[in-house]
Coordinates of C-alpha atoms in Angstrom, one line a residue:
V6 CA 61.3 -102.5 18.4
L7 CA 58.3 -100.3 19.1
E8 CA 54.6 -101.2 18.4
D9 CA 54.5 -98.8 15.5
G10 CA 57.4 -100.6 13.8
R11 CA 60.2 -98.2 14.6
V12 CA 63.6 -99.8 15.5
F13 CA 66.3 -98.3 17.6
Y14 CA 69.8 -99.5 18.0
A15 CA 72.1 -99.0 21.0
R16 CA 75.2 -100.5 22.6
L17 CA 73.1 -101.4 25.6
V18 CA 69.3 -101.8 26.0
V19 CA 67.9 -101.6 29.5
D20 CA 64.5 -103.3 30.0
A21 CA 62.9 -102.0 33.3
R22 CA 59.2 -102.6 32.7
G23 CA 58.2 -103.3 36.3
P24 CA 56.9 -106.0 38.6
G25 CA 54.6 -107.6 36.1
A26 CA 57.7 -109.3 34.6
F27 CA 59.1 -110.6 37.8
P28 CA 60.0 -114.3 37.5
H29 CA 57.3 -116.5 38.9
S30 CA 58.0 -118.1 42.2
R31 CA 56.0 -119.9 44.8
R32 CA 58.1 -118.4 47.5
L33 CA 56.5 -114.9 47.4
A34 CA 54.6 -112.6 49.7
F35 CA 53.1 -109.3 48.6
Q36 CA 52.9 -105.6 49.4
K37 CA 49.6 -104.3 48.2
F38 CA 48.2 -100.8 48.5
V39 CA 45.6 -98.3 47.6
G40 CA 46.5 -94.6 47.9
L41 CA 44.4 -91.5 47.5
E42 CA 45.7 -88.0 47.0
L43 CA 43.2 -85.9 48.8
E44 CA 42.2 -82.2 48.5
L45 CA 41.1 -80.8 51.8
N46 CA 38.5 -78.2 52.7
A47 CA 40.5 -76.9 55.6
P48 CA 44.3 -76.7 56.1
Q49 CA 46.0 -79.5 58.0
S50 CA 49.0 -78.9 60.2
R51 CA 51.2 -81.9 59.4
S52 CA 54.5 -81.0 57.7
R53 CA 56.4 -84.3 57.9
P54 CA 55.4 -87.7 56.5
L55 CA 53.9 -90.3 58.7
L56 CA 55.7 -93.4 57.5
M57 CA 53.6 -96.1 59.2
D58 CA 50.5 -95.9 61.4
A59 CA 49.8 -99.4 62.4
R60 CA 47.1 -98.4 65.0
V61 CA 44.5 -100.1 62.8
D62 CA 43.1 -103.6 62.5
Q63 CA 45.8 -106.1 61.7
D64 CA 43.8 -108.1 59.2
D65 CA 45.4 -109.8 56.1
G66 CA 48.9 -109.4 57.4
F67 CA 50.8 -106.3 58.6
H68 CA 48.5 -103.4 57.9
F69 CA 49.3 -99.7 58.1
F70 CA 48.6 -96.3 56.7
Y71 CA 51.1 -93.9 55.3
V72 CA 50.5 -90.1 55.1
L73 CA 52.5 -87.8 52.9
P74 CA 51.6 -84.1 53.1
F75 CA 52.2 -82.2 49.8
S76 CA 50.7 -78.9 51.1
A77 CA 48.3 -77.5 53.7
R78 CA 45.4 -78.7 51.6
R79 CA 46.8 -81.7 49.7
V80 CA 47.8 -85.0 51.2
L81 CA 48.5 -88.6 50.0
V82 CA 47.0 -91.3 52.3
E83 CA 48.1 -94.8 51.5
N84 CA 46.5 -98.0 52.8
T85 CA 49.1 -100.8 52.7
Y86 CA 49.3 -104.5 53.6
F87 CA 52.2 -106.9 53.8
S88 CA 50.2 -110.0 53.0
D89 CA 50.4 -113.6 52.1
T90 CA 48.0 -113.1 49.2
S91 CA 47.9 -110.9 46.1
T92 CA 44.1 -110.3 46.3
L93 CA 43.4 -106.6 46.3
D94 CA 39.9 -105.2 47.1
V95 CA 40.4 -101.7 45.7
R96 CA 36.9 -100.5 46.6
R97 CA 37.2 -101.6 50.2
L98 CA 40.6 -100.1 50.7
H99 CA 39.4 -96.9 49.0
R100 CA 36.6 -96.6 51.6
D101 CA 39.1 -97.4 54.4
V102 CA 41.4 -94.6 53.2
L103 CA 38.5 -92.0 53.4
A104 CA 37.5 -93.4 56.9
Y105 CA 41.1 -93.2 58.1
A106 CA 41.4 -89.6 56.8
E107 CA 38.3 -88.6 58.7
S108 CA 39.5 -90.3 61.8
V109 CA 42.8 -88.2 61.9
G110 CA 40.9 -85.0 61.3
F111 CA 41.2 -84.4 57.5
D112 CA 38.2 -82.5 56.1
V113 CA 38.2 -84.1 52.6
K114 CA 36.9 -82.1 49.7
G115 CA 37.6 -84.7 47.0
V116 CA 40.0 -87.2 45.5
V117 CA 42.6 -85.8 43.1
R118 CA 44.0 -89.1 42.0
E119 CA 44.2 -92.7 43.0
E120 CA 46.9 -95.3 42.9
S121 CA 47.0 -99.0 43.6
G122 CA 49.3 -101.9 43.2
V123 CA 50.5 -105.4 44.2
L124 CA 54.3 -105.8 44.5
P125 CA 55.8 -109.3 44.9
L126 CA 58.1 -109.7 48.0
P127 CA 60.5 -112.7 47.4
L128 CA 61.4 -115.0 50.2
A129 CA 64.4 -116.2 48.3
V130 CA 67.1 -114.9 45.9
P131 CA 66.1 -115.2 42.2
G132 CA 68.5 -116.7 39.7
N133 CA 71.5 -114.9 38.4
F134 CA 71.0 -111.2 38.0
S135 CA 70.9 -110.1 34.4
E136 CA 73.9 -109.1 32.4
G137 CA 74.3 -108.4 28.7
S138 CA 72.0 -106.5 26.3
P139 CA 69.1 -106.2 27.0
L140 CA 69.9 -105.7 30.6
V141 CA 66.8 -106.7 32.6
A142 CA 66.6 -104.1 35.4
G143 CA 64.0 -103.1 38.0
Y144 CA 61.7 -105.8 39.4
A145 CA 62.1 -108.2 36.5
G146 CA 65.8 -108.3 36.9
G147 CA 65.8 -108.4 40.7
F148 CA 67.1 -104.9 41.1
F149 CA 64.8 -103.7 43.9
H150 CA 64.5 -103.9 47.7
P151 CA 62.8 -107.3 48.4
T152 CA 61.5 -106.2 51.8
T153 CA 60.1 -102.8 51.1
G154 CA 59.3 -103.3 47.4
Y155 CA 61.0 -100.0 46.6
S156 CA 63.3 -99.9 43.6
F157 CA 64.5 -96.3 43.4
P158 CA 67.8 -96.5 45.4
V159 CA 68.8 -99.7 43.5
A160 CA 67.8 -98.2 40.1
L161 CA 69.9 -95.1 40.8
R162 CA 72.9 -97.2 41.7
L163 CA 72.5 -99.3 38.6
A164 CA 72.1 -96.3 36.4
L165 CA 75.3 -94.7 37.9
H166 CA 77.2 -97.9 37.4
I167 CA 76.2 -98.1 33.7
A168 CA 77.0 -94.4 33.1
N169 CA 80.4 -94.6 34.8
T170 CA 81.6 -97.8 33.1
S171 CA 83.1 -97.9 29.7
P172 CA 81.2 -100.0 27.1
A173 CA 84.1 -102.3 26.7
D174 CA 84.1 -103.2 30.4
R175 CA 80.4 -102.9 31.1
F176 CA 80.0 -106.5 32.3
G177 CA 83.6 -107.1 33.4
A178 CA 85.2 -107.0 36.9
R179 CA 83.3 -103.8 38.0
W180 CA 80.0 -105.5 37.2
S181 CA 80.9 -108.6 39.1
R182 CA 81.6 -106.6 42.2
F183 CA 78.4 -104.5 41.7
A184 CA 76.2 -107.6 41.2
S185 CA 77.8 -109.5 44.1
A186 CA 77.3 -106.6 46.5
H187 CA 73.6 -106.4 45.4
R188 CA 73.1 -110.1 45.7
R189 CA 74.4 -110.1 49.3
Q190 CA 72.0 -107.3 50.3
F191 CA 69.2 -109.0 48.4
R192 CA 69.8 -112.3 50.2
F193 CA 69.7 -110.8 53.6
A194 CA 66.5 -108.9 52.9
A195 CA 64.9 -112.0 51.4
F196 CA 65.9 -113.8 54.6
L197 CA 64.1 -111.2 56.7
N198 CA 61.0 -111.7 54.5
Q199 CA 61.2 -115.4 55.3
L200 CA 61.2 -114.6 59.0
L201 CA 58.4 -112.1 58.8
F202 CA 56.1 -114.3 56.7
T203 CA 56.8 -117.7 58.2
A204 CA 57.8 -117.2 61.8
F205 CA 54.9 -114.8 62.8
E206 CA 51.2 -115.1 62.5
P207 CA 49.7 -112.3 60.3
E208 CA 48.3 -110.4 63.3
D209 CA 51.7 -110.4 65.1
R210 CA 53.9 -109.1 62.3
W211 CA 53.5 -105.5 63.4
N212 CA 55.7 -106.4 66.4
V213 CA 58.6 -107.0 64.0
L214 CA 58.3 -103.5 62.5
E215 CA 57.8 -101.9 66.0
R216 CA 61.1 -103.4 67.0
F217 CA 62.8 -102.4 63.8
Y218 CA 61.9 -98.7 64.2
R219 CA 63.7 -98.6 67.5
M220 CA 67.0 -99.0 65.7
P221 CA 69.4 -96.1 65.2
D222 CA 68.3 -93.7 62.4
D223 CA 71.4 -94.4 60.4
S224 CA 70.7 -98.1 60.4
I225 CA 67.1 -97.5 59.3
R226 CA 68.3 -95.3 56.5
R227 CA 70.8 -97.9 55.3
F228 CA 68.2 -100.6 55.4
Y229 CA 65.8 -98.6 53.1
A230 CA 68.8 -97.9 50.8
L231 CA 69.6 -101.6 50.7
E232 CA 73.1 -100.8 52.1
T233 CA 73.1 -102.6 55.5
T234 CA 76.3 -103.2 57.3
A235 CA 77.4 -106.2 59.3
G236 CA 76.6 -104.2 62.4
D237 CA 73.1 -103.4 61.1
R238 CA 72.4 -107.1 60.5
L239 CA 73.5 -108.0 64.0
R240 CA 71.2 -105.3 65.5
L241 CA 68.3 -106.7 63.5
L242 CA 68.8 -110.3 64.5
C243 CA 70.2 -110.2 68.0
G244 CA 68.5 -109.5 71.3
R245 CA 65.1 -110.4 72.5
P246 CA 63.0 -111.5 69.6
P247 CA 59.8 -109.6 68.8
R248 CA 56.6 -110.8 70.5
G249 CA 54.7 -113.5 68.7
V250 CA 57.7 -115.3 67.1
K251 CA 57.2 -118.9 66.4
V252 CA 60.5 -120.2 67.5
R253 CA 60.1 -123.7 65.9
A254 CA 59.2 -122.2 62.6
A255 CA 62.1 -119.7 62.8
L256 CA 64.6 -122.5 63.6
F257 CA 63.3 -125.5 61.7
G258 CA 60.8 -124.1 59.2
G259 CA 63.1 -123.7 56.2
V260 CA 64.2 -120.2 57.1
S261 CA 67.8 -119.8 55.9
A262 CA 70.1 -116.8 55.1

């Protein structure tokens, strides 16, 4: 039912209206960000994205900048925090983006557009994933990556599953396998969130990410796609722990897979 009174009928309705509808939980951390798409006076030479530049003050949690070049004179610079709080000072982060852009040599002509947001990062698995119509998808239904906050890979898998399943069997055996596989991936990623946000002080969290990006490229790719293998999980958890880990908190602080 739309606001103007029109009514549409379908065999399946998918409700994917975003993180604002995510079930409330006290076991949450947050990814919050302000990004500016910048027009430059002079061309810049970067052709590949800079995924994380954490060579900045580690205040309010893990703090980094992200740089995505669209063209020689157009770049997106994102100021991001993995934080314990949802408070977002948009004006301050806006100023910090411009200061960072200047520090890396961008001659800024103006701001083309601005984006900002606060994404909940769960430290535990939500209740049963939705089934039936309406199918609650996206953040509200738990169909997203709980560590990165990204939802596109999971949304694509869900869309393909729906498109390739007959209406009569939409929530049958194939759905059970699909939902179970997603829950396993979600549970492990939420466990990593527990470690990141409870076993490390905010200023030490960057050590976790530094260790992560030393993993093989394929393992990193699978992690972002929320398709980790048993080997990937062993690589993430085994070996010398990152600097700054609070062993007692990790072992006895309620962190569980």
